[in-house]
XYZ file of C-alpha atoms in Angstrom:
725
model
C 0.004 0.139 -0.095
C 1.458 3.596 -0.801
C 1.890 5.608 2.111
C 0.631 8.868 1.043
C -3.013 8.682 -0.612
C -4.440 12.052 0.367
C -3.764 15.081 2.452
C -5.523 13.856 5.652
C -3.695 10.487 5.792
C -0.470 10.149 7.825
C 2.493 8.872 5.765
C 5.100 6.216 6.289
C 7.044 7.323 3.467
C 8.185 10.852 2.023
C 7.496 11.607 -1.574
C 10.446 11.308 -3.848
C 11.361 14.725 -5.184
C 14.925 13.838 -6.573
C 18.117 15.296 -5.287
C 18.673 18.900 -4.520
C 21.859 20.312 -6.117
C 22.282 22.583 -3.418
C 22.631 19.894 -0.789
C 26.382 19.447 -1.354
C 29.163 20.642 -3.378
C 29.629 17.370 -5.320
C 27.136 15.318 -7.054
C 27.565 11.450 -6.809
C 26.307 11.128 -10.321
C 28.169 12.979 -13.007
C 25.681 13.548 -15.720
C 27.914 15.538 -18.276
C 31.385 16.865 -18.435
C 31.418 20.733 -18.627
C 34.387 22.826 -19.657
C 34.920 25.918 -17.437
C 36.079 28.618 -19.573
C 35.088 32.134 -18.236
C 33.701 33.790 -15.239
C 30.621 36.039 -14.895
C 30.342 39.306 -12.956
C 30.102 37.696 -9.710
C 33.216 35.616 -10.336
C 31.417 32.188 -10.932
C 32.668 30.096 -13.370
C 30.542 29.913 -16.801
C 30.818 26.841 -19.323
C 32.196 28.000 -22.579
C 30.283 27.511 -26.000
C 31.734 24.645 -28.063
C 31.207 24.299 -31.738
C 33.425 21.366 -32.037
C 32.081 18.515 -34.074
C 32.648 16.222 -30.791
C 30.323 18.267 -28.821
C 27.772 18.446 -31.539
C 27.910 14.762 -32.353
C 29.036 12.811 -29.403
C 30.115 9.250 -29.795
C 27.111 7.044 -29.126
C 26.369 3.217 -29.289
C 22.960 3.786 -31.033
C 22.236 5.422 -34.099
C 19.448 8.439 -34.031
C 16.820 5.946 -35.407
C 17.087 4.175 -32.104
C 16.072 7.328 -30.092
C 13.347 8.221 -32.857
C 11.702 4.857 -32.153
C 11.863 5.394 -28.420
C 10.046 8.849 -28.796
C 7.461 7.007 -31.132
C 6.707 4.191 -28.840
C 7.202 5.668 -25.278
C 4.134 4.750 -23.276
C 3.976 7.729 -20.875
C 1.017 6.344 -18.879
C 3.005 3.579 -17.717
C 5.128 6.173 -15.779
C 2.523 8.656 -15.017
C 0.175 6.072 -12.981
C 0.890 5.393 -9.257
C 3.610 3.009 -8.280
C 2.285 0.378 -6.003
C 3.870 -2.818 -4.603
C 2.378 -6.035 -5.880
C 0.664 -6.827 -2.540
C -1.030 -3.480 -2.750
C -2.038 -3.761 -6.404
C -3.513 -7.093 -5.374
C -5.511 -5.411 -2.484
C -6.714 -2.862 -5.115
C -7.653 -5.300 -7.705
C -9.622 -7.188 -4.991
C -11.824 -4.134 -4.058
C -12.433 -3.391 -7.594
C -13.427 -6.894 -8.202
C -15.941 -6.590 -5.450
C -17.341 -3.468 -6.842
C -17.947 -4.815 -10.194
C -19.508 -7.991 -8.564
C -21.840 -5.748 -6.460
C -23.281 -3.937 -9.476
C -23.541 -7.372 -11.460
C -25.583 -9.000 -8.593
C -27.826 -6.162 -8.330
C -28.458 -5.964 -11.910
C -27.292 -2.283 -12.002
C -24.449 -2.499 -14.525
C -24.624 1.198 -15.369
C -23.306 2.109 -11.571
C -20.004 0.226 -12.310
C -18.823 3.471 -14.090
C -17.044 5.661 -11.570
C -18.628 8.751 -13.066
C -21.749 7.613 -11.268
C -20.187 7.145 -7.833
C -22.203 9.123 -5.211
C -22.860 8.904 -1.471
C -25.815 6.593 -2.345
C -24.032 4.150 -4.446
C -21.162 3.995 -1.995
C -23.428 3.347 0.856
C -25.009 0.377 -1.165
C -21.674 -1.023 -2.129
C -20.178 -1.031 1.546
C -23.358 -2.411 2.977
C -23.527 -5.096 0.133
C -19.611 -5.747 0.921
C -19.992 -6.055 4.680
C -22.869 -8.556 4.207
C -20.756 -11.038 2.278
C -20.229 -14.455 3.977
C -19.117 -16.258 0.872
C -15.824 -15.969 -1.029
C -14.578 -17.480 -4.122
C -15.444 -21.087 -4.792
C -18.092 -20.635 -2.090
C -15.631 -20.498 0.788
C -17.127 -19.279 4.052
C -15.466 -15.854 4.813
C -14.599 -14.861 8.552
C -16.428 -11.445 7.899
C -15.470 -7.951 8.959
C -15.221 -7.283 12.749
C -13.800 -4.011 13.241
C -14.729 -0.610 12.206
C -11.020 -0.087 11.277
C -11.413 -2.526 8.756
C -14.264 -0.765 7.095
C -12.155 2.463 7.192
C -9.349 0.505 5.409
C -11.737 -0.610 2.892
C -12.875 3.163 2.361
C -9.241 4.084 1.882
C -8.443 1.405 -0.571
C -11.571 2.183 -2.676
C -10.380 5.808 -3.156
C -7.124 4.555 -4.225
C -9.166 2.352 -6.774
C -11.172 5.367 -7.964
C -8.027 7.504 -8.327
C -6.101 4.707 -10.450
C -9.182 4.379 -12.720
C -10.181 8.020 -13.323
C -6.477 9.561 -12.526
C -8.060 12.200 -10.141
C -8.960 12.189 -6.364
C -12.294 11.563 -5.120
C -14.230 14.876 -4.373
C -13.290 16.079 -0.995
C -17.101 17.034 -0.237
C -18.067 13.242 -0.904
C -15.145 12.090 1.170
C -16.361 13.961 4.192
C -20.064 12.716 3.775
C -18.788 9.254 3.681
C -17.333 9.477 7.244
C -20.919 9.855 8.556
C -21.900 6.766 6.358
C -19.110 4.561 7.553
C -20.263 5.525 11.107
C -23.901 4.314 10.270
C -22.622 0.984 8.667
C -20.412 0.190 11.523
C -23.424 0.384 14.096
C -25.819 -1.491 11.600
C -23.088 -4.670 11.255
C -22.201 -4.559 15.008
C -18.460 -3.555 14.146
C -16.288 -3.159 17.078
C -14.678 0.252 17.465
C -11.760 -0.912 19.468
C -9.363 -3.362 17.780
C -6.385 -5.408 19.036
C -3.797 -3.307 20.815
C -0.266 -3.180 19.120
C 1.592 -5.710 21.412
C 5.079 -4.272 21.814
C 7.805 -6.885 22.510
C 10.104 -4.939 24.894
C 13.397 -6.395 25.797
C 12.394 -8.433 28.701
C 9.722 -10.226 26.469
C 12.200 -10.698 23.663
C 14.453 -12.342 26.327
C 11.770 -14.760 27.344
C 10.810 -15.624 23.646
C 14.674 -16.077 22.870
C 15.125 -18.513 25.662
C 12.168 -20.399 24.621
C 13.280 -20.694 21.132
C 16.775 -22.122 22.277
C 15.427 -24.448 25.146
C 11.997 -25.701 23.990
C 11.355 -29.090 22.773
C 7.604 -28.489 22.180
C 8.409 -26.503 18.928
C 10.381 -28.715 16.461
C 11.783 -27.247 13.499
C 12.421 -29.401 10.251
C 15.932 -28.513 10.105
C 18.315 -27.176 12.750
C 19.384 -24.205 11.046
C 15.733 -23.035 11.185
C 16.033 -22.802 15.090
C 19.340 -20.691 14.601
C 17.497 -18.332 11.654
C 14.620 -17.595 13.895
C 16.921 -16.641 16.912
C 18.828 -14.329 14.596
C 15.819 -12.932 13.274
C 14.415 -11.931 16.661
C 17.684 -10.539 17.807
C 18.013 -8.262 14.540
C 14.375 -7.459 14.710
C 14.671 -6.169 18.155
C 17.799 -4.200 17.822
C 16.850 -2.762 14.320
C 13.099 -2.519 14.431
C 13.321 -3.080 10.639
C 10.449 -4.472 8.851
C 10.151 -8.150 8.455
C 10.663 -8.424 4.741
C 13.710 -5.922 5.098
C 15.318 -8.538 7.333
C 14.260 -11.540 5.327
C 15.839 -10.100 2.290
C 19.471 -9.585 3.805
C 22.073 -11.345 1.927
C 25.597 -12.010 2.313
C 26.474 -8.752 0.427
C 24.517 -6.637 3.049
C 26.881 -7.855 6.014
C 30.270 -6.379 6.633
C 32.414 -8.137 9.355
C 35.164 -6.199 10.817
C 37.724 -6.638 13.709
C 37.808 -3.200 15.010
C 40.163 -1.452 17.618
C 38.642 -0.542 20.861
C 39.451 3.106 21.487
C 39.363 2.607 25.265
C 42.087 0.061 25.059
C 39.998 -3.143 25.558
C 40.250 -6.182 23.326
C 39.546 -5.990 19.689
C 35.730 -6.224 19.038
C 33.825 -8.000 16.198
C 31.601 -5.255 14.327
C 28.725 -6.283 12.446
C 27.157 -4.037 10.032
C 23.959 -4.589 8.164
C 22.717 -2.601 5.102
C 19.003 -3.080 4.691
C 18.386 -2.363 1.044
C 14.642 -3.820 0.539
C 12.974 -1.235 2.622
C 9.502 0.039 2.053
C 9.500 2.254 -1.274
C 6.965 4.610 -2.591
C 7.782 6.985 -5.440
C 11.450 6.180 -5.636
C 14.171 4.332 -3.927
C 15.029 4.916 -0.364
C 18.625 5.401 0.762
C 19.939 2.239 2.254
C 20.269 2.382 6.198
C 23.325 0.586 7.774
C 23.136 -0.658 11.459
C 26.500 -1.176 13.217
C 26.379 -3.640 16.003
C 29.444 -3.997 18.134
C 30.194 -7.094 20.118
C 29.558 -6.978 23.917
C 32.381 -8.273 25.753
C 31.566 -10.065 29.281
C 27.720 -9.992 28.369
C 25.749 -11.323 30.852
C 24.066 -13.637 28.391
C 24.796 -14.711 24.778
C 21.089 -15.312 24.114
C 21.080 -11.380 22.934
C 24.276 -11.877 20.846
C 23.919 -11.698 17.051
C 27.422 -12.336 16.591
C 27.367 -15.617 18.152
C 24.586 -16.738 15.906
C 25.628 -14.991 12.540
C 29.163 -16.092 12.769
C 28.060 -19.658 13.335
C 25.965 -19.554 10.304
C 28.932 -17.909 8.285
C 31.326 -20.454 9.544
C 29.190 -23.171 8.980
C 28.623 -21.909 5.152
C 32.244 -21.297 4.832
C 31.334 -17.681 3.849
C 34.574 -15.858 4.559
C 36.720 -14.937 1.550
C 39.853 -15.993 3.352
C 40.259 -19.760 2.786
C 41.743 -20.591 6.241
C 39.316 -18.569 8.188
C 36.833 -21.397 9.021
C 36.281 -21.326 12.759
C 36.065 -18.894 15.671
C 39.450 -20.248 16.807
C 41.026 -18.784 13.800
C 39.165 -15.518 14.341
C 40.631 -15.271 17.823
C 44.182 -15.476 16.501
C 43.600 -12.289 14.256
C 44.997 -8.852 15.477
C 45.079 -5.240 14.064
C 48.462 -4.095 12.795
C 50.058 -0.980 14.522
C 48.750 2.386 12.930
C 45.433 0.834 11.607
C 41.953 0.741 13.322
C 40.368 -2.163 11.684
C 40.836 -5.466 9.829
C 38.067 -6.099 7.506
C 36.891 -9.855 7.180
C 35.417 -9.858 3.639
C 32.843 -12.470 2.874
C 33.069 -14.694 -0.437
C 32.009 -12.641 -3.433
C 30.387 -15.897 -5.018
C 27.851 -15.549 -2.231
C 26.920 -12.078 -2.572
C 23.394 -12.682 -3.530
C 22.791 -15.853 -1.218
C 20.215 -14.725 1.321
C 21.078 -15.249 5.015
C 17.640 -16.520 5.899
C 16.927 -19.378 3.561
C 14.082 -21.838 3.391
C 14.293 -25.606 3.718
C 13.233 -27.942 1.038
C 12.281 -31.741 1.152
C 14.400 -34.154 -0.821
C 14.635 -37.865 -0.938
C 16.240 -38.206 2.533
C 14.003 -35.362 4.203
C 14.840 -31.653 4.384
C 17.825 -29.577 3.337
C 18.580 -26.001 3.285
C 18.035 -24.403 -0.053
C 21.143 -22.652 -1.761
C 19.285 -19.549 -3.011
C 15.634 -19.525 -2.127
C 14.809 -16.999 0.753
C 12.831 -17.713 3.804
C 9.237 -16.507 3.083
C 7.255 -14.389 5.476
C 4.349 -17.010 5.581
C 6.866 -19.462 7.193
C 8.441 -17.032 9.483
C 4.759 -15.801 10.876
C 3.665 -19.190 12.622
C 7.162 -19.540 14.248
C 6.727 -16.186 16.221
C 3.133 -16.868 16.933
C 3.991 -20.246 18.264
C 7.073 -19.245 20.371
C 4.726 -16.656 22.049
C 2.417 -19.319 22.800
C 4.977 -21.563 24.254
C 6.353 -18.903 26.269
C 3.005 -18.333 27.848
C 1.923 -14.766 26.516
C -1.758 -13.953 26.594
C -0.957 -11.524 23.469
C -0.504 -12.805 19.903
C 3.195 -12.301 18.993
C 3.980 -10.995 15.497
C 7.017 -10.181 13.731
C 5.787 -6.509 13.776
C 5.851 -6.891 17.615
C 9.585 -6.523 17.541
C 9.252 -3.482 15.377
C 6.727 -1.746 17.778
C 8.967 -2.535 20.696
C 12.283 -1.288 19.033
C 10.561 1.863 17.702
C 9.056 2.496 21.407
C 12.696 1.884 22.868
C 14.075 4.316 20.288
C 11.328 6.889 21.366
C 11.971 6.904 24.838
C 15.794 7.241 24.631
C 17.476 10.418 25.361
C 20.349 9.473 23.175
C 18.238 8.985 19.824
C 16.906 12.300 18.389
C 13.828 12.423 16.530
C 15.438 12.742 13.100
C 17.383 9.598 13.798
C 14.381 7.707 14.764
C 12.635 8.732 11.588
C 15.835 7.456 9.848
C 16.027 4.023 11.720
C 12.330 3.502 11.180
C 12.066 4.556 7.615
C 9.513 7.271 8.418
C 9.012 10.731 6.775
C 7.831 12.256 10.182
C 7.337 11.346 13.725
C 3.605 11.599 13.131
C 3.697 8.145 11.243
C 4.989 6.532 14.591
C 2.566 8.327 16.913
C -0.492 7.327 14.846
C 0.542 3.670 13.607
C 3.178 2.321 15.950
C 2.659 4.018 19.550
C 0.605 1.761 21.740
C -2.601 2.966 23.050
C -1.559 1.746 26.586
C -0.218 4.762 28.632
C 3.093 3.576 30.303
C 3.597 6.849 32.569
C 2.874 6.661 36.205
C 0.213 9.432 35.781
C -0.798 9.307 39.396
C 2.832 10.011 40.531
C 3.036 12.799 38.066
C -0.164 14.617 39.263
C 0.755 14.051 42.967
C 4.286 14.841 42.718
C 5.606 11.575 43.906
C 8.520 9.508 42.967
C 7.352 7.457 39.642
C 7.230 3.735 40.122
C 9.005 3.175 36.921
C 9.899 -0.398 37.364
C 6.497 -1.393 38.276
C 4.885 0.628 35.494
C 7.416 -1.198 33.016
C 6.262 -4.603 34.371
C 2.789 -3.725 34.150
C 3.149 -2.951 30.246
C 5.107 -5.779 29.136
C 3.787 -8.983 27.399
C 5.625 -11.025 30.226
C 3.068 -9.927 32.766
C 0.492 -12.450 31.265
C 3.107 -15.401 31.193
C 1.202 -18.692 32.205
C 2.252 -21.858 30.411
C -0.964 -23.620 31.483
C -2.714 -21.416 28.774
C -4.238 -23.795 26.530
C -2.719 -23.884 22.902
C -4.581 -26.821 21.473
C -7.728 -28.891 21.915
C -7.474 -32.323 23.889
C -8.530 -35.263 21.802
C -11.901 -35.485 23.150
C -12.364 -31.661 22.477
C -11.339 -32.342 18.839
C -13.555 -35.157 18.313
C -16.602 -33.206 19.726
C -16.948 -31.154 16.589
C -18.511 -34.170 14.740
C -21.664 -33.754 16.935
C -21.931 -30.078 15.507
C -25.176 -29.993 13.515
C -23.301 -28.752 10.231
C -20.990 -31.600 10.505
C -23.755 -33.931 11.186
C -25.625 -32.796 8.192
C -22.657 -32.879 5.681
C -22.016 -36.676 7.159
C -25.560 -37.841 6.375
C -25.154 -36.276 2.822
C -21.926 -38.056 2.324
C -23.334 -41.333 3.450
C -26.364 -40.884 1.014
C -23.897 -40.165 -1.793
C -21.706 -43.080 -0.983
C -24.690 -45.453 -1.557
C -25.757 -44.001 -4.819
C -22.319 -42.807 -6.479
C -19.416 -44.735 -4.503
C -16.492 -43.193 -2.859
C -14.450 -42.430 -6.087
C -17.129 -40.146 -7.381
C -16.080 -36.468 -7.785
C -19.099 -35.074 -5.747
C -18.062 -37.726 -2.954
C -14.424 -36.418 -2.927
C -15.706 -32.733 -3.088
C -18.055 -33.469 -0.190
C -15.165 -34.887 1.800
C -13.205 -31.824 1.349
C -16.062 -29.638 2.566
C -16.233 -31.848 5.689
C -12.759 -31.370 6.556
C -13.051 -27.737 6.050
C -16.017 -27.611 8.196
C -14.506 -29.772 10.894
C -11.317 -27.425 10.950
C -13.761 -24.369 11.115
C -15.465 -25.674 14.122
C -12.023 -26.667 15.802
C -11.040 -23.376 15.433
C -13.930 -21.721 16.871
C -13.922 -24.444 19.731
C -10.524 -23.467 20.535
C -11.230 -19.677 20.671
C -13.999 -20.408 23.109
C -11.802 -22.697 25.276
C -9.255 -19.900 25.538
C -11.713 -17.155 26.369
C -13.325 -19.373 29.056
C -9.877 -20.254 30.463
C -8.839 -16.675 30.760
C -11.920 -15.858 32.951
C -12.389 -19.161 34.698
C -8.600 -20.062 35.555
C -8.001 -17.101 37.726
C -11.088 -17.552 39.764
C -10.258 -21.156 40.354
C -6.620 -20.125 41.438
C -8.224 -17.589 44.044
C -10.738 -20.247 45.257
C -8.004 -22.856 45.709
C -5.672 -20.511 47.528
C -8.378 -19.343 49.723
C -9.291 -23.141 50.520
C -5.724 -23.923 51.038
C -5.006 -25.850 48.054
C -1.559 -25.594 46.556
C -1.714 -24.553 42.885
C 0.357 -26.587 40.805
C 2.058 -25.669 37.341
C 1.344 -28.912 35.361
C 3.788 -28.505 32.498
C 5.148 -31.505 30.716
C 8.966 -31.302 30.183
C 10.485 -32.953 27.234
C 13.843 -33.980 26.953
C 16.242 -32.039 24.681
C 18.153 -33.475 21.876
C 21.960 -33.820 22.936
C 23.095 -31.266 20.293
C 20.386 -28.902 21.335
C 21.303 -29.224 25.066
C 24.943 -28.315 24.195
C 23.698 -25.195 22.266
C 21.505 -24.146 25.348
C 24.538 -24.800 27.769
C 26.939 -22.710 25.678
C 24.451 -19.865 25.057
C 23.611 -19.514 28.714
C 27.288 -20.057 30.177
C 28.382 -17.436 32.577
C 30.792 -14.740 31.472
C 34.518 -15.472 31.814
C 36.627 -14.160 34.603
C 39.224 -12.981 32.040
C 39.475 -12.073 28.379
C 40.807 -15.585 27.582
C 37.978 -17.263 29.181
C 35.259 -14.847 27.630
C 36.862 -15.555 24.179
C 36.632 -19.101 24.937
C 33.130 -18.867 25.808
C 32.288 -16.859 22.750
C 34.047 -19.556 20.555
C 32.237 -22.414 22.161
C 28.887 -20.708 21.639
C 29.645 -20.182 17.911
C 30.956 -24.042 17.477
C 27.558 -25.094 19.156
C 25.638 -23.034 16.438
C 27.823 -24.365 13.564
C 27.027 -27.962 14.832
C 23.109 -27.275 15.124
C 23.228 -25.507 11.482
C 24.149 -28.910 10.146
C 21.611 -31.192 11.916
C 18.159 -32.218 11.434
C 15.798 -32.067 14.641
C 13.467 -34.843 13.375
C 10.279 -35.384 15.365
C 7.070 -37.623 15.154
C 5.776 -35.578 12.390
C 8.678 -34.355 10.719
C 10.654 -35.540 7.507
C 14.310 -36.339 7.374
C 17.031 -34.168 5.528
C 19.706 -35.016 2.856
C 23.335 -33.584 3.093
C 23.216 -30.528 0.843
C 25.174 -30.937 -2.283
C 25.205 -26.983 -2.878
C 28.195 -24.675 -3.444
C 27.927 -23.630 0.210
C 29.740 -26.446 1.654
C 31.776 -26.774 4.841
C 35.475 -27.336 5.422
C 36.473 -30.805 6.972
C 36.790 -29.216 10.405
C 33.291 -27.779 10.608
C 31.849 -31.069 9.013
C 33.465 -32.676 12.036
C 31.642 -30.295 14.125
C 28.239 -31.033 12.535
C 28.144 -34.415 13.308
C 25.788 -35.383 16.379
C 26.991 -37.909 19.004
C 25.146 -41.262 18.137
C 24.670 -44.285 20.238
C 26.937 -46.473 18.570
C 25.430 -49.686 19.951
C 21.953 -48.739 18.856
C 23.103 -47.647 15.457
C 24.899 -51.111 15.004
C 21.775 -53.093 16.010
C 19.724 -51.030 13.662
C 22.047 -51.926 10.852
C 21.924 -55.562 11.508
C 18.223 -55.317 11.335
C 18.023 -53.398 7.927
C 20.545 -56.118 6.452
C 19.638 -59.150 7.970
C 15.745 -59.141 8.952
C 13.576 -60.438 6.093
C 10.986 -57.619 6.787
C 12.662 -55.094 8.811
C 10.736 -52.259 10.547
C 13.558 -49.548 10.496
C 14.103 -47.337 7.513
C 17.421 -47.668 5.784
C 17.470 -44.177 4.565
C 16.891 -42.547 7.851
C 19.232 -44.844 9.328
C 21.870 -43.636 6.821
C 21.324 -39.940 7.553
C 23.930 -38.936 9.815
C 22.408 -35.490 10.393
C 19.392 -37.012 12.177
C 19.393 -37.590 15.982
C 20.041 -41.198 16.907
C 16.515 -41.841 18.114
C 15.240 -40.848 14.590
C 17.528 -42.956 12.803
C 16.983 -46.086 14.776
C 13.140 -45.546 15.128
C 11.268 -48.929 14.696
C 7.899 -48.876 13.313
C 5.041 -51.046 14.529
C 5.062 -53.203 11.442
C 6.757 -53.557 8.151
C 3.724 -52.475 6.544
C 3.976 -48.965 8.506
C 7.618 -48.699 7.349
C 6.340 -49.176 3.702
C 4.180 -46.280 4.153
C 6.708 -44.243 5.531
C 8.974 -44.965 2.661
C 6.647 -43.807 0.075
C 5.265 -40.760 2.137
C 8.493 -39.453 3.500
C 11.135 -40.458 0.670
C 9.719 -41.656 -2.614
C 7.215 -38.810 -2.913
C 9.751 -36.172 -2.582
C 12.050 -37.376 -5.598
C 12.431 -34.785 -8.190
C 13.777 -35.207 -11.819
C 17.755 -34.727 -11.596
C 17.996 -35.659 -8.178
C 21.034 -37.779 -7.076
C 19.740 -40.851 -5.369
C 22.353 -42.697 -3.097
C 22.146 -45.464 -0.257
C 24.383 -43.908 2.368
C 24.524 -47.258 4.351
C 25.847 -49.331 1.296
C 27.528 -46.342 -0.107
C 26.199 -46.918 -3.625
C 24.640 -44.589 -6.179
C 21.278 -45.390 -7.711
C 19.980 -44.426 -11.095
C 16.404 -43.602 -10.682
C 13.227 -44.166 -8.620
C 13.025 -47.640 -9.845
C 16.624 -48.483 -8.989
C 16.117 -47.222 -5.527
C 12.829 -49.332 -4.989
C 14.568 -52.467 -6.282
C 17.592 -51.661 -3.829
C 15.246 -51.245 -0.943
C 13.466 -54.454 -1.596
C 16.477 -56.719 -2.617
C 18.921 -55.464 -0.070
C 17.127 -53.897 2.828
C 13.670 -55.856 2.668
C 11.618 -52.796 2.371
C 8.617 -53.141 0.102
C 7.185 -50.158 -1.985
């Protein structure tokens, strides 16, 4: 969405007006070379007239006909229309489609013409829009709940009108519509107050970071995902950048430098992040660079982006110096006398490789893509899930980090208003006040009015997300609650229809399969509604029960299941939470051990009951032999040997030979025994054969043989390892 659509709207961007020649003595772009020959009366130099053939007919790569054709074919409309992001264009297209559907449904096609727009037609359109309960394909819509959403629809429609007519909507009509929107909000029961913008303060961020490291409730397909989540949370909190700007970081946007401490301390590792892909409107923004110096003797490494980013860089072999492969080599470096820095350049071949990358499924499970960036749709549920596991009542979102960081900048006396606008990418402080500042007052107004000493710590605690932490808060339905949705009247009706269809057409009929999908969708919808109801009841009833139990003398227990961590995850947690060293040498050892733990974790798969396995990446981003050794988990040799005997000797084994041969999986996942050989066959088809793509290199790591194609793999599985497919 563009940031400035009318004068009465606040803006998140400034209009691009080009560069001002008076801003500096020199211009970064030399458009032409001018010979200075004379001076005018004021002493200013003037360009001389030249009649040389070279000046009249400069050397060009294209003949005049090339530019003549440009003049004739130039489409000026392409450059005079408003410039929107793809996501904004889709939103405008959706409202325009709704506008056309409305008048088609009402059989008033003449009102589709924007020249007929009036208060009456707009009232009818938005009334129709708010009444819609079905979307494309007959899908049930959630409906509009908030008055602010109706206001957003109105703003988008104004942009649609402007895009179609090239003029803004009449100001008088705009003012009249405010009354119409209020009336419609009352008639449709829209809430006036929406959700508050939950700010993730540093106290809250600390809780989420520790949860991400130490929880086993949240299992990622690949170990690197947990490291990437940790790094994203750190950078999001420290820079307050938009999610997409962070996810678009590539290695070319990172500079690692060994910097001399001007106060005489040890050399510090300085990380500099240049955010190129910020929100743009009417031109390209200047890139912001955030320098983050290393903190020596930090109380905790949970907040250290140096540990987690350097772990990723060393794991990827990203440094240009071929022998800079581990933190131990980093500790040996020094800055020569007379210099203040030593730049640690990254490999130019990795310039366009994203730091945050997605995992893809292969024959053996999950592997990290070489080039595909991590999508926002993958990150969003991570942050939500971590907030739920931490125990927050509020829903955590990636933008919670931006809200919290922006508020910290705003309250800090060392950050000027201009610097805050620069860091946040805002045209003015008004954008922050209207769209980012929480509606919760964080000042001890009682103390201010009465002239008392403000209780700052208590007020801070009252405004954080951490005040609501309760790990007993329900996050999912119990099996009994989930099964209860089959008793809902809508589900019962659909099940009865399916039974009749089964008797008349059979289970393979298209109508039967379509009805199956509708039943599953309705069940999911009812489960979601039931979970929301369970959560709302718990929020009211559980505190009442706690009070009653305390007054009755009953001890209140926190019943939280504790699940054992993977050995390599325990090493990561222990290294990150280690206490600061007593000397510089001990502190450097603490940092290096934490970086090595991150390197190990980037090379493993977490596995889990519902997670696939991964294949060793054959990408150009490879580990050195030393870091490859670090990436190996510590398996139980006896269990592995017993499993190998089974997959070779048993006629119909129950252990998957592909999982067993994947040394990146935890031992428990590698040696997992299915209930029957038939269950193993289902697993083999679903988790391995299904993800074979054309051109994949197939290999049995146990037998150390390459396989030509899928049929060769199936034959090998049957003849050598007794796995039927």
